[in-house]
Each structure stands twice: as C-alpha cells, then as structure tokens.
PDB file of C-alpha atoms in Angstrom:
ATOM      1  CA  UNK A   1       1.460   9.715  18.272  1.00  0.00           C
ATOM      2  CA  UNK A   2       0.227   6.118  18.007  1.00  0.00           C
ATOM      3  CA  UNK A   3       0.061   4.631  14.573  1.00  0.00           C
ATOM      4  CA  UNK A   4      -2.532   2.476  12.968  1.00  0.00           C
ATOM      5  CA  UNK A   5      -3.152  -0.693  14.985  1.00  0.00           C
ATOM      6  CA  UNK A   6      -4.285  -3.958  13.550  1.00  0.00           C
ATOM      7  CA  UNK A   7      -4.975  -7.302  15.020  1.00  0.00           C
ATOM      8  CA  UNK A   8      -4.325 -10.161  14.801  1.00  0.00           C
ATOM      9  CA  UNK A   9      -0.996  -9.948  13.223  1.00  0.00           C
ATOM     10  CA  UNK A  10      -1.219 -13.492  11.808  1.00  0.00           C
ATOM     11  CA  UNK A  11      -4.074 -15.880  11.072  1.00  0.00           C
ATOM     12  CA  UNK A  12      -4.107 -19.400   9.662  1.00  0.00           C
ATOM     13  CA  UNK A  13      -7.512 -20.876   8.700  1.00  0.00           C
ATOM     14  CA  UNK A  14      -8.905 -23.578   6.510  1.00  0.00           C
ATOM     15  CA  UNK A  15     -10.799 -22.804   3.360  1.00  0.00           C
ATOM     16  CA  UNK A  16     -14.536 -22.265   3.909  1.00  0.00           C
ATOM     17  CA  UNK A  17     -13.918 -20.851   7.404  1.00  0.00           C
ATOM     18  CA  UNK A  18     -14.629 -17.308   8.456  1.00  0.00           C
ATOM     19  CA  UNK A  19     -12.123 -14.750   9.693  1.00  0.00           C
ATOM     20  CA  UNK A  20     -12.262 -11.190  10.867  1.00  0.00           C
ATOM     21  CA  UNK A  21      -9.657  -8.482  11.090  1.00  0.00           C
ATOM     22  CA  UNK A  22      -9.723  -5.389  13.265  1.00  0.00           C
ATOM     23  CA  UNK A  23      -8.284  -1.973  12.699  1.00  0.00           C
ATOM     24  CA  UNK A  24      -7.885   1.137  14.918  1.00  0.00           C
ATOM     25  CA  UNK A  25      -6.896   4.135  12.864  1.00  0.00           C
ATOM     26  CA  UNK A  26      -4.837   7.156  14.056  1.00  0.00           C
ATOM     27  CA  UNK A  27      -6.901   9.326  16.307  1.00  0.00           C
ATOM     28  CA  UNK A  28      -8.789  11.998  14.422  1.00  0.00           C
ATOM     29  CA  UNK A  29      -8.430  10.403  10.991  1.00  0.00           C
ATOM     30  CA  UNK A  30     -11.735  10.466   9.171  1.00  0.00           C
ATOM     31  CA  UNK A  31     -10.759   8.244   6.270  1.00  0.00           C
ATOM     32  CA  UNK A  32     -10.007   4.564   6.681  1.00  0.00           C
ATOM     33  CA  UNK A  33      -8.904   2.075   3.965  1.00  0.00           C
ATOM     34  CA  UNK A  34      -8.596  -1.641   3.794  1.00  0.00           C
ATOM     35  CA  UNK A  35      -6.046  -3.082   1.262  1.00  0.00           C
ATOM     36  CA  UNK A  36      -5.257  -6.521   0.140  1.00  0.00           C
ATOM     37  CA  UNK A  37      -1.614  -7.228  -0.676  1.00  0.00           C
ATOM     38  CA  UNK A  38      -0.902 -10.568  -2.348  1.00  0.00           C
ATOM     39  CA  UNK A  39       2.653 -11.841  -2.246  1.00  0.00           C
ATOM     40  CA  UNK A  40       4.784 -10.130  -4.816  1.00  0.00           C
ATOM     41  CA  UNK A  41       2.252  -7.414  -5.583  1.00  0.00           C
ATOM     42  CA  UNK A  42       1.509  -3.942  -4.428  1.00  0.00           C
ATOM     43  CA  UNK A  43      -1.469  -3.136  -2.124  1.00  0.00           C
ATOM     44  CA  UNK A  44      -4.955  -3.137  -3.788  1.00  0.00           C
ATOM     45  CA  UNK A  45      -7.759  -1.178  -2.331  1.00  0.00           C
ATOM     46  CA  UNK A  46     -10.787  -3.188  -1.061  1.00  0.00           C
ATOM     47  CA  UNK A  47     -12.850  -0.511   0.577  1.00  0.00           C
ATOM     48  CA  UNK A  48     -12.581   3.156   1.719  1.00  0.00           C
ATOM     49  CA  UNK A  49     -14.614   4.751   4.519  1.00  0.00           C
ATOM     50  CA  UNK A  50     -15.176   8.424   5.163  1.00  0.00           C
ATOM     51  CA  UNK A  51     -16.242   8.455   8.876  1.00  0.00           C
ATOM     52  CA  UNK A  52     -18.776   5.610   8.977  1.00  0.00           C
ATOM     53  CA  UNK A  53     -19.878   5.823   5.310  1.00  0.00           C
ATOM     54  CA  UNK A  54     -18.479   3.773   2.417  1.00  0.00           C
ATOM     55  CA  UNK A  55     -16.728   5.962  -0.218  1.00  0.00           C
ATOM     56  CA  UNK A  56     -15.511   3.192  -2.498  1.00  0.00           C
ATOM     57  CA  UNK A  57     -16.058  -0.529  -2.360  1.00  0.00           C
ATOM     58  CA  UNK A  58     -15.853  -1.211  -6.082  1.00  0.00           C
ATOM     59  CA  UNK A  59     -13.014  -3.741  -5.723  1.00  0.00           C
ATOM     60  CA  UNK A  60     -14.394  -5.565  -2.708  1.00  0.00           C
ATOM     61  CA  UNK A  61     -15.647  -9.098  -3.544  1.00  0.00           C
ATOM     62  CA  UNK A  62     -19.009  -8.559  -1.868  1.00  0.00           C
ATOM     63  CA  UNK A  63     -20.056 -12.207  -2.112  1.00  0.00           C
ATOM     64  CA  UNK A  64     -17.593 -13.077   0.651  1.00  0.00           C
ATOM     65  CA  UNK A  65     -16.047  -9.888   1.961  1.00  0.00           C
ATOM     66  CA  UNK A  66     -17.730  -7.314   4.209  1.00  0.00           C
ATOM     67  CA  UNK A  67     -16.464  -4.407   6.254  1.00  0.00           C
ATOM     68  CA  UNK A  68     -17.976  -1.932   8.697  1.00  0.00           C
ATOM     69  CA  UNK A  69     -16.949   1.117  10.619  1.00  0.00           C
ATOM     70  CA  UNK A  70     -20.057   1.628  12.741  1.00  0.00           C
ATOM     71  CA  UNK A  71     -18.910   4.485  14.906  1.00  0.00           C
ATOM     72  CA  UNK A  72     -16.539   6.062  12.530  1.00  0.00           C
ATOM     73  CA  UNK A  73     -13.436   4.922  14.361  1.00  0.00           C
ATOM     74  CA  UNK A  74     -12.534   1.305  14.444  1.00  0.00           C
ATOM     75  CA  UNK A  75     -13.246  -0.968  11.513  1.00  0.00           C
ATOM     76  CA  UNK A  76     -13.587  -4.721  10.976  1.00  0.00           C
ATOM     77  CA  UNK A  77     -13.072  -6.656   7.757  1.00  0.00           C
ATOM     78  CA  UNK A  78     -14.605 -10.142   7.464  1.00  0.00           C
ATOM     79  CA  UNK A  79     -14.247 -12.924   4.971  1.00  0.00           C
ATOM     80  CA  UNK A  80     -16.891 -15.641   4.877  1.00  0.00           C
ATOM     81  CA  UNK A  81     -16.216 -18.196   3.579  1.00  0.00           C
ATOM     82  CA  UNK A  82     -12.457 -17.924   2.859  1.00  0.00           C
ATOM     83  CA  UNK A  83     -10.839 -19.319  -0.311  1.00  0.00           C
ATOM     84  CA  UNK A  84      -7.306 -20.331  -0.919  1.00  0.00           C
ATOM     85  CA  UNK A  85      -6.745 -17.290  -3.041  1.00  0.00           C
ATOM     86  CA  UNK A  86      -7.548 -14.944  -0.114  1.00  0.00           C
ATOM     87  CA  UNK A  87      -4.174 -15.703   1.365  1.00  0.00           C
ATOM     88  CA  UNK A  88      -2.515 -12.277   1.525  1.00  0.00           C
ATOM     89  CA  UNK A  89      -1.611  -9.447   3.894  1.00  0.00           C
ATOM     90  CA  UNK A  90      -4.587  -7.268   4.730  1.00  0.00           C
ATOM     91  CA  UNK A  91      -3.438  -3.698   5.400  1.00  0.00           C
ATOM     92  CA  UNK A  92      -5.421  -0.997   7.073  1.00  0.00           C
ATOM     93  CA  UNK A  93      -4.587   2.625   6.466  1.00  0.00           C
ATOM     94  CA  UNK A  94      -5.988   5.939   7.653  1.00  0.00           C
ATOM     95  CA  UNK A  95      -5.737   9.576   6.673  1.00  0.00           C
ATOM     96  CA  UNK A  96      -7.062  12.899   7.962  1.00  0.00           C
ATOM     97  CA  UNK A  97      -9.335  13.111   4.960  1.00  0.00           C
ATOM     98  CA  UNK A  98      -9.813  12.017   1.434  1.00  0.00           C
ATOM     99  CA  UNK A  99      -6.732  12.665  -0.631  1.00  0.00           C
ATOM    100  CA  UNK A 100      -4.481  13.194   2.384  1.00  0.00           C
ATOM    101  CA  UNK A 101      -1.389  11.166   3.186  1.00  0.00           C
ATOM    102  CA  UNK A 102      -2.239   7.557   4.100  1.00  0.00           C
ATOM    103  CA  UNK A 103      -0.582   5.929   7.047  1.00  0.00           C
ATOM    104  CA  UNK A 104      -0.515   2.183   7.023  1.00  0.00           C
ATOM    105  CA  UNK A 105      -0.757  -0.342   9.819  1.00  0.00           C
ATOM    106  CA  UNK A 106       1.531  -3.394  10.119  1.00  0.00           C
ATOM    107  CA  UNK A 107      -1.033  -5.633   8.443  1.00  0.00           C
ATOM    108  CA  UNK A 108      -2.608  -9.040   9.216  1.00  0.00           C
ATOM    109  CA  UNK A 109      -0.977 -11.981   7.440  1.00  0.00           C
ATOM    110  CA  UNK A 110      -3.654 -14.532   6.449  1.00  0.00           C
ATOM    111  CA  UNK A 111      -2.951 -17.954   5.240  1.00  0.00           C
ATOM    112  CA  UNK A 112      -5.813 -20.074   3.977  1.00  0.00           C
ATOM    113  CA  UNK A 113      -5.128 -23.823   3.845  1.00  0.00           C
TER     114      UNK A 113
ATOM    115  CA  UNK B   1      -7.932  -0.711 -15.105  1.00  0.00           C
ATOM    116  CA  UNK B   2      -4.953   1.462 -14.461  1.00  0.00           C
ATOM    117  CA  UNK B   3      -1.589  -0.263 -14.082  1.00  0.00           C
ATOM    118  CA  UNK B   4       1.829   0.839 -13.059  1.00  0.00           C
ATOM    119  CA  UNK B   5       4.993  -0.850 -14.481  1.00  0.00           C
ATOM    120  CA  UNK B   6       7.689  -0.650 -11.915  1.00  0.00           C
ATOM    121  CA  UNK B   7      11.292  -1.602 -12.728  1.00  0.00           C
ATOM    122  CA  UNK B   8      13.480  -3.222 -11.893  1.00  0.00           C
ATOM    123  CA  UNK B   9      11.767  -6.060  -9.992  1.00  0.00           C
ATOM    124  CA  UNK B  10      14.790  -6.524  -7.780  1.00  0.00           C
ATOM    125  CA  UNK B  11      18.230  -5.133  -7.295  1.00  0.00           C
ATOM    126  CA  UNK B  12      21.448  -6.327  -5.545  1.00  0.00           C
ATOM    127  CA  UNK B  13      23.854  -3.455  -4.900  1.00  0.00           C
ATOM    128  CA  UNK B  14      26.967  -2.839  -2.837  1.00  0.00           C
ATOM    129  CA  UNK B  15      26.835  -0.540   0.143  1.00  0.00           C
ATOM    130  CA  UNK B  16      27.688   2.969  -0.967  1.00  0.00           C
ATOM    131  CA  UNK B  17      26.334   2.614  -4.474  1.00  0.00           C
ATOM    132  CA  UNK B  18      23.559   4.783  -5.886  1.00  0.00           C
ATOM    133  CA  UNK B  19      20.213   3.215  -6.826  1.00  0.00           C
ATOM    134  CA  UNK B  20      17.626   4.159  -9.479  1.00  0.00           C
ATOM    135  CA  UNK B  21      14.167   2.810  -9.996  1.00  0.00           C
ATOM    136  CA  UNK B  22      11.191   3.940 -12.013  1.00  0.00           C
ATOM    137  CA  UNK B  23       7.610   3.638 -12.647  1.00  0.00           C
ATOM    138  CA  UNK B  24       5.673   4.093 -15.857  1.00  0.00           C
ATOM    139  CA  UNK B  25       1.912   4.079 -16.703  1.00  0.00           C
ATOM    140  CA  UNK B  26      -0.387   4.413 -19.638  1.00  0.00           C
ATOM    141  CA  UNK B  27      -2.567   6.693 -17.663  1.00  0.00           C
ATOM    142  CA  UNK B  28      -2.020  10.194 -16.368  1.00  0.00           C
ATOM    143  CA  UNK B  29      -1.728  10.801 -12.649  1.00  0.00           C
ATOM    144  CA  UNK B  30      -2.084  13.938 -10.589  1.00  0.00           C
ATOM    145  CA  UNK B  31       0.102  12.714  -7.779  1.00  0.00           C
ATOM    146  CA  UNK B  32       2.990  10.231  -7.655  1.00  0.00           C
ATOM    147  CA  UNK B  33       3.901   8.683  -4.304  1.00  0.00           C
ATOM    148  CA  UNK B  34       6.960   6.458  -3.309  1.00  0.00           C
ATOM    149  CA  UNK B  35       6.691   4.120  -0.371  1.00  0.00           C
ATOM    150  CA  UNK B  36       9.101   1.760   1.390  1.00  0.00           C
ATOM    151  CA  UNK B  37       7.879  -1.508   2.950  1.00  0.00           C
ATOM    152  CA  UNK B  38      10.037  -3.385   5.485  1.00  0.00           C
ATOM    153  CA  UNK B  39       9.437  -7.088   6.197  1.00  0.00           C
ATOM    154  CA  UNK B  40       6.412  -7.527   8.423  1.00  0.00           C
ATOM    155  CA  UNK B  41       5.333  -3.915   8.197  1.00  0.00           C
ATOM    156  CA  UNK B  42       2.981  -1.724   6.234  1.00  0.00           C
ATOM    157  CA  UNK B  43       4.335   0.702   3.539  1.00  0.00           C
ATOM    158  CA  UNK B  44       5.738   3.983   4.781  1.00  0.00           C
ATOM    159  CA  UNK B  45       5.539   7.116   2.603  1.00  0.00           C
ATOM    160  CA  UNK B  46       8.931   8.420   1.465  1.00  0.00           C
ATOM    161  CA  UNK B  47       8.142  11.157  -1.023  1.00  0.00           C
ATOM    162  CA  UNK B  48       5.048  12.719  -2.557  1.00  0.00           C
ATOM    163  CA  UNK B  49       5.058  14.546  -5.897  1.00  0.00           C
ATOM    164  CA  UNK B  50       2.253  16.849  -6.875  1.00  0.00           C
ATOM    165  CA  UNK B  51       3.275  18.642 -10.069  1.00  0.00           C
ATOM    166  CA  UNK B  52       4.642  17.561 -13.396  1.00  0.00           C
ATOM    167  CA  UNK B  53       8.427  18.090 -13.610  1.00  0.00           C
ATOM    168  CA  UNK B  54       8.660  18.385  -9.809  1.00  0.00           C
ATOM    169  CA  UNK B  55      11.938  17.141  -8.312  1.00  0.00           C
ATOM    170  CA  UNK B  56      11.864  16.510  -4.574  1.00  0.00           C
ATOM    171  CA  UNK B  57      14.529  15.308  -2.173  1.00  0.00           C
ATOM    172  CA  UNK B  58      14.245  13.714   1.248  1.00  0.00           C
ATOM    173  CA  UNK B  59      17.741  13.112   2.607  1.00  0.00           C
ATOM    174  CA  UNK B  60      19.484  10.678   0.325  1.00  0.00           C
ATOM    175  CA  UNK B  61      16.281  10.129  -1.685  1.00  0.00           C
ATOM    176  CA  UNK B  62      15.372  12.109  -4.760  1.00  0.00           C
ATOM    177  CA  UNK B  63      12.207  11.592  -6.800  1.00  0.00           C
ATOM    178  CA  UNK B  64      10.824  13.266  -9.939  1.00  0.00           C
ATOM    179  CA  UNK B  65       7.347  13.571 -11.381  1.00  0.00           C
ATOM    180  CA  UNK B  66       7.657  13.043 -15.176  1.00  0.00           C
ATOM    181  CA  UNK B  67       6.655  15.851 -17.512  1.00  0.00           C
ATOM    182  CA  UNK B  68       4.181  13.592 -19.319  1.00  0.00           C
ATOM    183  CA  UNK B  69       2.603  12.776 -15.848  1.00  0.00           C
ATOM    184  CA  UNK B  70       2.871   9.084 -16.845  1.00  0.00           C
ATOM    185  CA  UNK B  71       6.145   8.281 -15.061  1.00  0.00           C
ATOM    186  CA  UNK B  72       8.261   8.875 -12.043  1.00  0.00           C
ATOM    187  CA  UNK B  73      11.747   7.782 -10.774  1.00  0.00           C
ATOM    188  CA  UNK B  74      13.304   7.415  -7.377  1.00  0.00           C
ATOM    189  CA  UNK B  75      17.008   7.671  -6.753  1.00  0.00           C
ATOM    190  CA  UNK B  76      18.769   6.638  -3.608  1.00  0.00           C
ATOM    191  CA  UNK B  77      22.348   7.893  -3.143  1.00  0.00           C
ATOM    192  CA  UNK B  78      25.080   6.206  -1.111  1.00  0.00           C
ATOM    193  CA  UNK B  79      22.980   3.258  -0.114  1.00  0.00           C
ATOM    194  CA  UNK B  80      23.309   1.823   3.384  1.00  0.00           C
ATOM    195  CA  UNK B  81      22.170  -1.521   4.764  1.00  0.00           C
ATOM    196  CA  UNK B  82      18.908  -0.084   6.274  1.00  0.00           C
ATOM    197  CA  UNK B  83      17.801   0.821   2.683  1.00  0.00           C
ATOM    198  CA  UNK B  84      16.899  -2.776   2.223  1.00  0.00           C
ATOM    199  CA  UNK B  85      13.259  -3.339   1.596  1.00  0.00           C
ATOM    200  CA  UNK B  86      10.611  -3.140  -1.086  1.00  0.00           C
ATOM    201  CA  UNK B  87       9.937   0.229  -2.739  1.00  0.00           C
ATOM    202  CA  UNK B  88       6.543   0.881  -4.224  1.00  0.00           C
ATOM    203  CA  UNK B  89       5.423   3.607  -6.494  1.00  0.00           C
ATOM    204  CA  UNK B  90       1.750   4.658  -6.444  1.00  0.00           C
ATOM    205  CA  UNK B  91      -0.282   6.973  -8.656  1.00  0.00           C
ATOM    206  CA  UNK B  92      -3.286   9.030  -7.695  1.00  0.00           C
ATOM    207  CA  UNK B  93      -5.616  10.264 -10.378  1.00  0.00           C
ATOM    208  CA  UNK B  94      -7.908  11.910  -7.937  1.00  0.00           C
ATOM    209  CA  UNK B  95     -11.023  10.006  -9.053  1.00  0.00           C
ATOM    210  CA  UNK B  96      -9.982   6.454  -8.440  1.00  0.00           C
ATOM    211  CA  UNK B  97      -8.140   4.612  -5.681  1.00  0.00           C
ATOM    212  CA  UNK B  98      -4.412   4.727  -5.384  1.00  0.00           C
ATOM    213  CA  UNK B  99      -2.744   2.374  -7.866  1.00  0.00           C
ATOM    214  CA  UNK B 100       0.367   0.662  -6.672  1.00  0.00           C
ATOM    215  CA  UNK B 101       3.224  -0.820  -8.679  1.00  0.00           C
ATOM    216  CA  UNK B 102       4.514  -4.343  -8.015  1.00  0.00           C
ATOM    217  CA  UNK B 103       7.537  -3.031  -6.186  1.00  0.00           C
ATOM    218  CA  UNK B 104      11.302  -3.049  -6.475  1.00  0.00           C
ATOM    219  CA  UNK B 105      13.036  -5.319  -3.969  1.00  0.00           C
ATOM    220  CA  UNK B 106      16.296  -3.813  -2.916  1.00  0.00           C
ATOM    221  CA  UNK B 107      19.076  -5.798  -1.253  1.00  0.00           C
ATOM    222  CA  UNK B 108      22.290  -4.094  -0.047  1.00  0.00           C
ATOM    223  CA  UNK B 109      25.489  -6.078   0.291  1.00  0.00           C
ATOM    224  CA  UNK B 110      27.690  -4.705   3.047  1.00  0.00           C
TER     225      UNK B 110
END
C-alpha cells in the first residue's frame, strides 16, 4: 500500500515570496492533516480536513497560510508571503477517519532566507 | 494550551543497553502515542495506549499509560543501531488536536 506522498521534498525561498506544498494521502483516508515541525520541536497541527471540509484550523495563521482539499483527496498548503520564522518541515498525515491512526508523509523542508 | 514535557532531551547509549524515556503533562489524555522519526522522514507510530494503567509491548518496545492519565513511558530493551532517531510522545484528549512532546534524540554507539 502506498504511503502519504508529499512534494516537493525541499524548498528554498526568500522572505515575502509565496510557496505551495502538495499532499496525496493514502487511498481511502477521509481525514487529512497538515503539521508544522520547527527544528527541535514536535509537530504542531495547522489544519485538519474531513473529506473536503475543514474540521480544525484554529492554529493556522490565516493571514498568510491557506489550505484546500477541493475534491476530498489531494491537498495543497500555501504560504503567502513567507516569513523567516516559517522555516520548518511541513508534514502531511492522513487517517481513515477522525481519531484513527495517523500516517505521516516524509515532509517538505522549507527554508526561508 | 496543553503541553507535554518529554525527557530526556537526548541520550547516548551503548548498543545492547536498555533505554527509558518518559512524558508528563499537566492535562489528562485519553490516548498516549509513541512515534519514532528517522532523519528526513515523517514520524511513524510505534505504540498506542488507550487505557490508564495499560502496558503494551511491540517487540523490544514497551510503553505504559500512567494511572493518572498524565504521563507515559517508553522502554527499549537491548538497543541496536537502527534504534537511532527521535522519539516523540503525543497525547490525544479527544477534543483537541494531538499534542506532541519535543522529542528524545537517541544515539546508539556500536
């Protein structure tokens, strides 16, 4: 069974630029999560989708971050404009449903200069 | 918000030694989870604990859900080089997102 796919794996941008990350969850998984993992920290949830609806985006900095999961499968996370403190690994995870085991992708490593 | 205190921050051990790490919180959790993250990869679930007092094993790994529901520990017996990585605890209260600790970085010296 294929795991959670993410791209790109690495991205370097300058501050104030825009960037987008893509996630393809495990087939059949209704719940999709985006996490931010700053160096030396554990992952922190940014947004959770159930199918194509947002369940929790309370920790998403909505002035610059946005995410969508239009058809209830793939998802994109965008940052516009990026700040230095956005440098982190952005992890996507999926689960069969809310409260089920989460399976993580390899992450996208973002460096903002 | 909820926070998890994970200790130790890092460990250097000899191959074959046993390892113990723990996680404490001021909040009660319904579920405790232990993940391992290898360099350049996402976290992988090792053990899930669903009941206070529960003791669960997965090969050389053993984890327990504290009676107070505010703590958990993970033990690794007879460590091997592939145990190297960062181990995270995570708590699930059911109403809020998973809360992760800051991780324990394990290094194994052959």
